[in-house]
PDB file of C-alpha atoms in Angstrom:
ATOM      1  CA  MET A   1     129.933 105.759  78.641  1.00  0.00           C
ATOM      2  CA  SER A   2     129.319 102.547  77.276  1.00  0.00           C
ATOM      3  CA  GLN A   3     127.757 100.904  80.005  1.00  0.00           C
ATOM      4  CA  SER A   4     124.851 102.051  82.617  1.00  0.00           C
ATOM      5  CA  PHE A   5     124.928 101.789  86.148  1.00  0.00           C
ATOM      6  CA  THR A   6     122.099 101.682  88.408  1.00  0.00           C
ATOM      7  CA  LYS A   7     121.774 101.454  92.270  1.00  0.00           C
ATOM      8  CA  LEU A   8     118.675 102.868  93.766  1.00  0.00           C
ATOM      9  CA  TRP A   9     117.349 101.266  97.304  1.00  0.00           C
ATOM     10  CA  ILE A  10     113.865 102.138  97.521  1.00  0.00           C
ATOM     11  CA  HIS A  11     112.055 101.780 100.956  1.00  0.00           C
ATOM     12  CA  VAL A  12     108.731 101.278 100.073  1.00  0.00           C
ATOM     13  CA  ILE A  13     105.351 101.136 102.916  1.00  0.00           C
ATOM     14  CA  TRP A  14     102.112  99.657 102.537  1.00  0.00           C
ATOM     15  CA  ALA A  15      99.207  98.737 104.926  1.00  0.00           C
ATOM     16  CA  THR A  16      96.523  96.409 105.364  1.00  0.00           C
ATOM     17  CA  LYS A  17      93.160  97.313 104.157  1.00  0.00           C
ATOM     18  CA  ASN A  18      91.081  99.699 105.967  1.00  0.00           C
ATOM     19  CA  ARG A  19      94.385  99.325 108.554  1.00  0.00           C
ATOM     20  CA  LYS A  20      92.931  96.328 109.962  1.00  0.00           C
ATOM     21  CA  ASP A  21      95.503  94.279 112.103  1.00  0.00           C
ATOM     22  CA  LEU A  22      96.204  91.529 109.553  1.00  0.00           C
ATOM     23  CA  ILE A  23      99.501  90.339 110.220  1.00  0.00           C
ATOM     24  CA  ASP A  24      99.781  88.541 113.491  1.00  0.00           C
ATOM     25  CA  PHE A  25     102.782  87.668 115.131  1.00  0.00           C
ATOM     26  CA  SER A  26     102.574  84.418 114.084  1.00  0.00           C
ATOM     27  CA  ILE A  27     102.206  84.733 110.784  1.00  0.00           C
ATOM     28  CA  GLU A  28     104.667  87.431 110.214  1.00  0.00           C
ATOM     29  CA  LYS A  29     107.057  85.646 109.468  1.00  0.00           C
ATOM     30  CA  THR A  30     105.998  83.502 106.826  1.00  0.00           C
ATOM     31  CA  LEU A  31     104.588  86.261 104.953  1.00  0.00           C
ATOM     32  CA  TYR A  32     107.795  88.569 105.344  1.00  0.00           C
ATOM     33  CA  ASP A  33     109.705  85.144 103.811  1.00  0.00           C
ATOM     34  CA  TYR A  34     107.218  85.044 100.865  1.00  0.00           C
ATOM     35  CA  ILE A  35     107.651  88.972 100.105  1.00  0.00           C
ATOM     36  CA  TRP A  36     111.171  88.658 100.252  1.00  0.00           C
ATOM     37  CA  GLN A  37     111.166  85.548  98.259  1.00  0.00           C
ATOM     38  CA  GLU A  38     108.662  87.333  95.333  1.00  0.00           C
ATOM     39  CA  LEU A  39     111.119  90.240  95.101  1.00  0.00           C
ATOM     40  CA  THR A  40     114.090  88.482  94.633  1.00  0.00           C
ATOM     41  CA  ALA A  41     112.672  86.779  91.346  1.00  0.00           C
ATOM     42  CA  LEU A  42     111.524  89.897  90.444  1.00  0.00           C
ATOM     43  CA  GLY A  43     115.416  90.922  90.287  1.00  0.00           C
ATOM     44  CA  CYS A  44     114.856  93.233  93.406  1.00  0.00           C
ATOM     45  CA  PRO A  45     117.302  92.161  96.268  1.00  0.00           C
ATOM     46  CA  VAL A  46     116.035  92.664  99.880  1.00  0.00           C
ATOM     47  CA  ARG A  47     117.758  94.226 102.908  1.00  0.00           C
ATOM     48  CA  ILE A  48     115.028  93.696 105.452  1.00  0.00           C
ATOM     49  CA  ILE A  49     111.196  93.517 105.839  1.00  0.00           C
ATOM     50  CA  ASN A  50     109.507  94.530 109.012  1.00  0.00           C
ATOM     51  CA  GLY A  51     106.165  96.266 110.197  1.00  0.00           C
ATOM     52  CA  MET A  52     103.143  95.846 112.721  1.00  0.00           C
ATOM     53  CA  PRO A  53      99.938  94.314 112.275  1.00  0.00           C
ATOM     54  CA  ASP A  54      98.357  96.755 109.875  1.00  0.00           C
ATOM     55  CA  HIS A  55     101.561  97.644 107.670  1.00  0.00           C
ATOM     56  CA  VAL A  56     104.814  96.531 105.729  1.00  0.00           C
ATOM     57  CA  HIS A  57     108.014  98.057 105.442  1.00  0.00           C
ATOM     58  CA  VAL A  58     110.499  96.974 102.817  1.00  0.00           C
ATOM     59  CA  LEU A  59     114.080  98.111 101.740  1.00  0.00           C
ATOM     60  CA  PHE A  60     115.214  96.609  98.617  1.00  0.00           C
ATOM     61  CA  LEU A  61     117.221  97.205  95.739  1.00  0.00           C
ATOM     62  CA  GLN A  62     115.117  98.367  92.571  1.00  0.00           C
ATOM     63  CA  ASN A  63     115.458  96.552  89.670  1.00  0.00           C
ATOM     64  CA  PRO A  64     116.393  98.798  86.511  1.00  0.00           C
ATOM     65  CA  GLN A  65     114.228  97.109  83.948  1.00  0.00           C
ATOM     66  CA  LYS A  66     110.836  97.421  86.435  1.00  0.00           C
ATOM     67  CA  THR A  67     108.657 100.170  87.829  1.00  0.00           C
ATOM     68  CA  ILE A  68     108.422 100.933  91.416  1.00  0.00           C
ATOM     69  CA  THR A  69     104.471 100.619  90.724  1.00  0.00           C
ATOM     70  CA  ASP A  70     104.996  97.545  88.577  1.00  0.00           C
ATOM     71  CA  ILE A  71     107.198  95.801  91.422  1.00  0.00           C
ATOM     72  CA  VAL A  72     104.809  97.098  94.632  1.00  0.00           C
ATOM     73  CA  LYS A  73     101.426  95.835  92.213  1.00  0.00           C
ATOM     74  CA  GLN A  74     103.374  92.653  92.024  1.00  0.00           C
ATOM     75  CA  ILE A  75     104.500  91.951  95.371  1.00  0.00           C
ATOM     76  CA  LYS A  76     100.911  93.135  96.936  1.00  0.00           C
ATOM     77  CA  GLY A  77      98.874  91.108  94.790  1.00  0.00           C
ATOM     78  CA  SER A  78     101.040  88.100  95.442  1.00  0.00           C
ATOM     79  CA  SER A  79     101.489  88.186  98.636  1.00  0.00           C
ATOM     80  CA  SER A  80      97.409  88.551  99.280  1.00  0.00           C
ATOM     81  CA  HIS A  81      96.833  85.567  97.269  1.00  0.00           C
ATOM     82  CA  PHE A  82      99.595  83.784  98.964  1.00  0.00           C
ATOM     83  CA  MET A  83      98.093  85.039 102.131  1.00  0.00           C
ATOM     84  CA  ASN A  84      94.356  83.750 101.417  1.00  0.00           C
ATOM     85  CA  ARG A  85      95.259  80.677  99.520  1.00  0.00           C
ATOM     86  CA  GLY A  86      96.953  79.410 102.399  1.00  0.00           C
ATOM     87  CA  GLU A  87      94.314  80.205 104.962  1.00  0.00           C
ATOM     88  CA  PHE A  88      96.580  81.630 107.674  1.00  0.00           C
ATOM     89  CA  ILE A  89      93.868  83.967 108.872  1.00  0.00           C
ATOM     90  CA  LEU A  90      89.797  83.906 109.184  1.00  0.00           C
ATOM     91  CA  GLU A  91      89.005  86.795 107.328  1.00  0.00           C
ATOM     92  CA  LYS A  92      90.269  87.833 103.575  1.00  0.00           C
ATOM     93  CA  PHE A  93      93.590  89.213 103.765  1.00  0.00           C
ATOM     94  CA  ALA A  94      93.915  92.555 101.306  1.00  0.00           C
ATOM     95  CA  TRP A  95      96.519  95.451 101.043  1.00  0.00           C
ATOM     96  CA  GLN A  96      95.029  98.966 100.612  1.00  0.00           C
ATOM     97  CA  THR A  97      95.522 100.174  97.165  1.00  0.00           C
ATOM     98  CA  GLY A  98      98.459 102.962  97.697  1.00  0.00           C
ATOM     99  CA  PHE A  99     101.875 103.025  98.873  1.00  0.00           C
ATOM    100  CA  GLY A 100     104.399 104.928  99.772  1.00  0.00           C
ATOM    101  CA  ALA A 101     107.621 104.355  98.096  1.00  0.00           C
ATOM    102  CA  PHE A 102     111.178 106.724  99.095  1.00  0.00           C
ATOM    103  CA  SER A 103     114.338 106.884  97.804  1.00  0.00           C
ATOM    104  CA  VAL A 104     117.747 105.668 100.169  1.00  0.00           C
ATOM    105  CA  SER A 105     120.777 107.320  99.375  1.00  0.00           C
ATOM    106  CA  GLU A 106     123.787 104.931 100.181  1.00  0.00           C
ATOM    107  CA  SER A 107     124.858 107.009 103.252  1.00  0.00           C
ATOM    108  CA  GLN A 108     121.357 106.917 104.976  1.00  0.00           C
ATOM    109  CA  LEU A 109     121.169 102.760 104.333  1.00  0.00           C
ATOM    110  CA  ASN A 110     122.010 101.535 107.851  1.00  0.00           C
ATOM    111  CA  ALA A 111     119.861 104.537 109.344  1.00  0.00           C
ATOM    112  CA  VAL A 112     116.660 103.488 107.217  1.00  0.00           C
ATOM    113  CA  TYR A 113     117.686  99.633 108.047  1.00  0.00           C
ATOM    114  CA  ASN A 114     117.978 100.429 111.638  1.00  0.00           C
ATOM    115  CA  TYR A 115     114.587 102.159 111.784  1.00  0.00           C
ATOM    116  CA  ILE A 116     112.910  98.841 109.671  1.00  0.00           C
ATOM    117  CA  LYS A 117     114.495  96.637 112.123  1.00  0.00           C
ATOM    118  CA  ASN A 118     113.020  98.521 115.078  1.00  0.00           C
ATOM    119  CA  GLN A 119     109.585  99.017 113.798  1.00  0.00           C
ATOM    120  CA  LYS A 120     108.246  97.494 117.086  1.00  0.00           C
ATOM    121  CA  GLN A 121     109.863  99.602 119.374  1.00  0.00           C
ATOM    122  CA  HIS A 122     109.524 102.456 117.199  1.00  0.00           C
ATOM    123  CA  HIS A 123     105.297 102.234 116.959  1.00  0.00           C
ATOM    124  CA  LEU A 124     105.045 102.223 120.643  1.00  0.00           C
ATOM    125  CA  LYS A 125     105.133 106.028 120.453  1.00  0.00           C
ATOM    126  CA  LYS A 126     103.686 106.547 116.588  1.00  0.00           C
ATOM    127  CA  ASN A 127     101.147 104.768 114.854  1.00  0.00           C
ATOM    128  CA  GLY A 128     101.489 103.292 111.636  1.00  0.00           C
ATOM    129  CA  GLN A 129      99.355 106.190 110.113  1.00  0.00           C
ATOM    130  CA  ASP A 130     101.215 109.124 111.920  1.00  0.00           C
ATOM    131  CA  GLU A 131     104.385 107.429 110.661  1.00  0.00           C
ATOM    132  CA  PHE A 132     103.301 107.344 106.936  1.00  0.00           C
ATOM    133  CA  ASP A 133     102.217 111.330 107.255  1.00  0.00           C
ATOM    134  CA  ASP A 134     105.314 112.209 108.767  1.00  0.00           C
ATOM    135  CA  PHE A 135     107.404 110.242 105.851  1.00  0.00           C
ATOM    136  CA  VAL A 136     105.369 112.121 103.005  1.00  0.00           C
ATOM    137  CA  LYS A 137     105.646 115.252 105.004  1.00  0.00           C
ATOM    138  CA  LEU A 138     109.389 114.817 105.164  1.00  0.00           C
ATOM    139  CA  HIS A 139     109.788 114.030 101.586  1.00  0.00           C
ATOM    140  CA  GLY A 140     107.511 116.792 100.045  1.00  0.00           C
ATOM    141  CA  LEU A 141     104.984 115.031  98.869  1.00  0.00           C
ATOM    142  CA  GLY A 142     100.973 115.535  99.860  1.00  0.00           C
ATOM    143  CA  ASP A 143      99.071 118.729 100.881  1.00  0.00           C
ATOM    144  CA  LYS A 144     101.973 121.727 100.306  1.00  0.00           C
TER     145      LYS A 144
END
């Protein structure tokens, strides 16, 4: 084959430092728009971003020239800098060190999109840490 093709959908979840409720409804759109623009600039087209006051979900196409770790590190660093520089909240804005990244098959794209879109309703039943733990378990990661 003389050409290379990739189409890797990635669902990434990361939390605020100590899972503090730092993403208030009043700044949510500003933060998500910034993350969307940064990912687009990195060559990672975004399908959807949504979350809760203590974490964010992003569904995007991975740029094959970049690792997921490099992409997420860049986005988390630049977005926390943006939030602190803009003084959108009274305290220091920061993300936790880790993240979860999960591949999404084309056949599951709409289901994952809707899952992310409906975060507010979903979290009426389950908190962010329990949700993340379920993802880790579902994908066979973490403690066995």
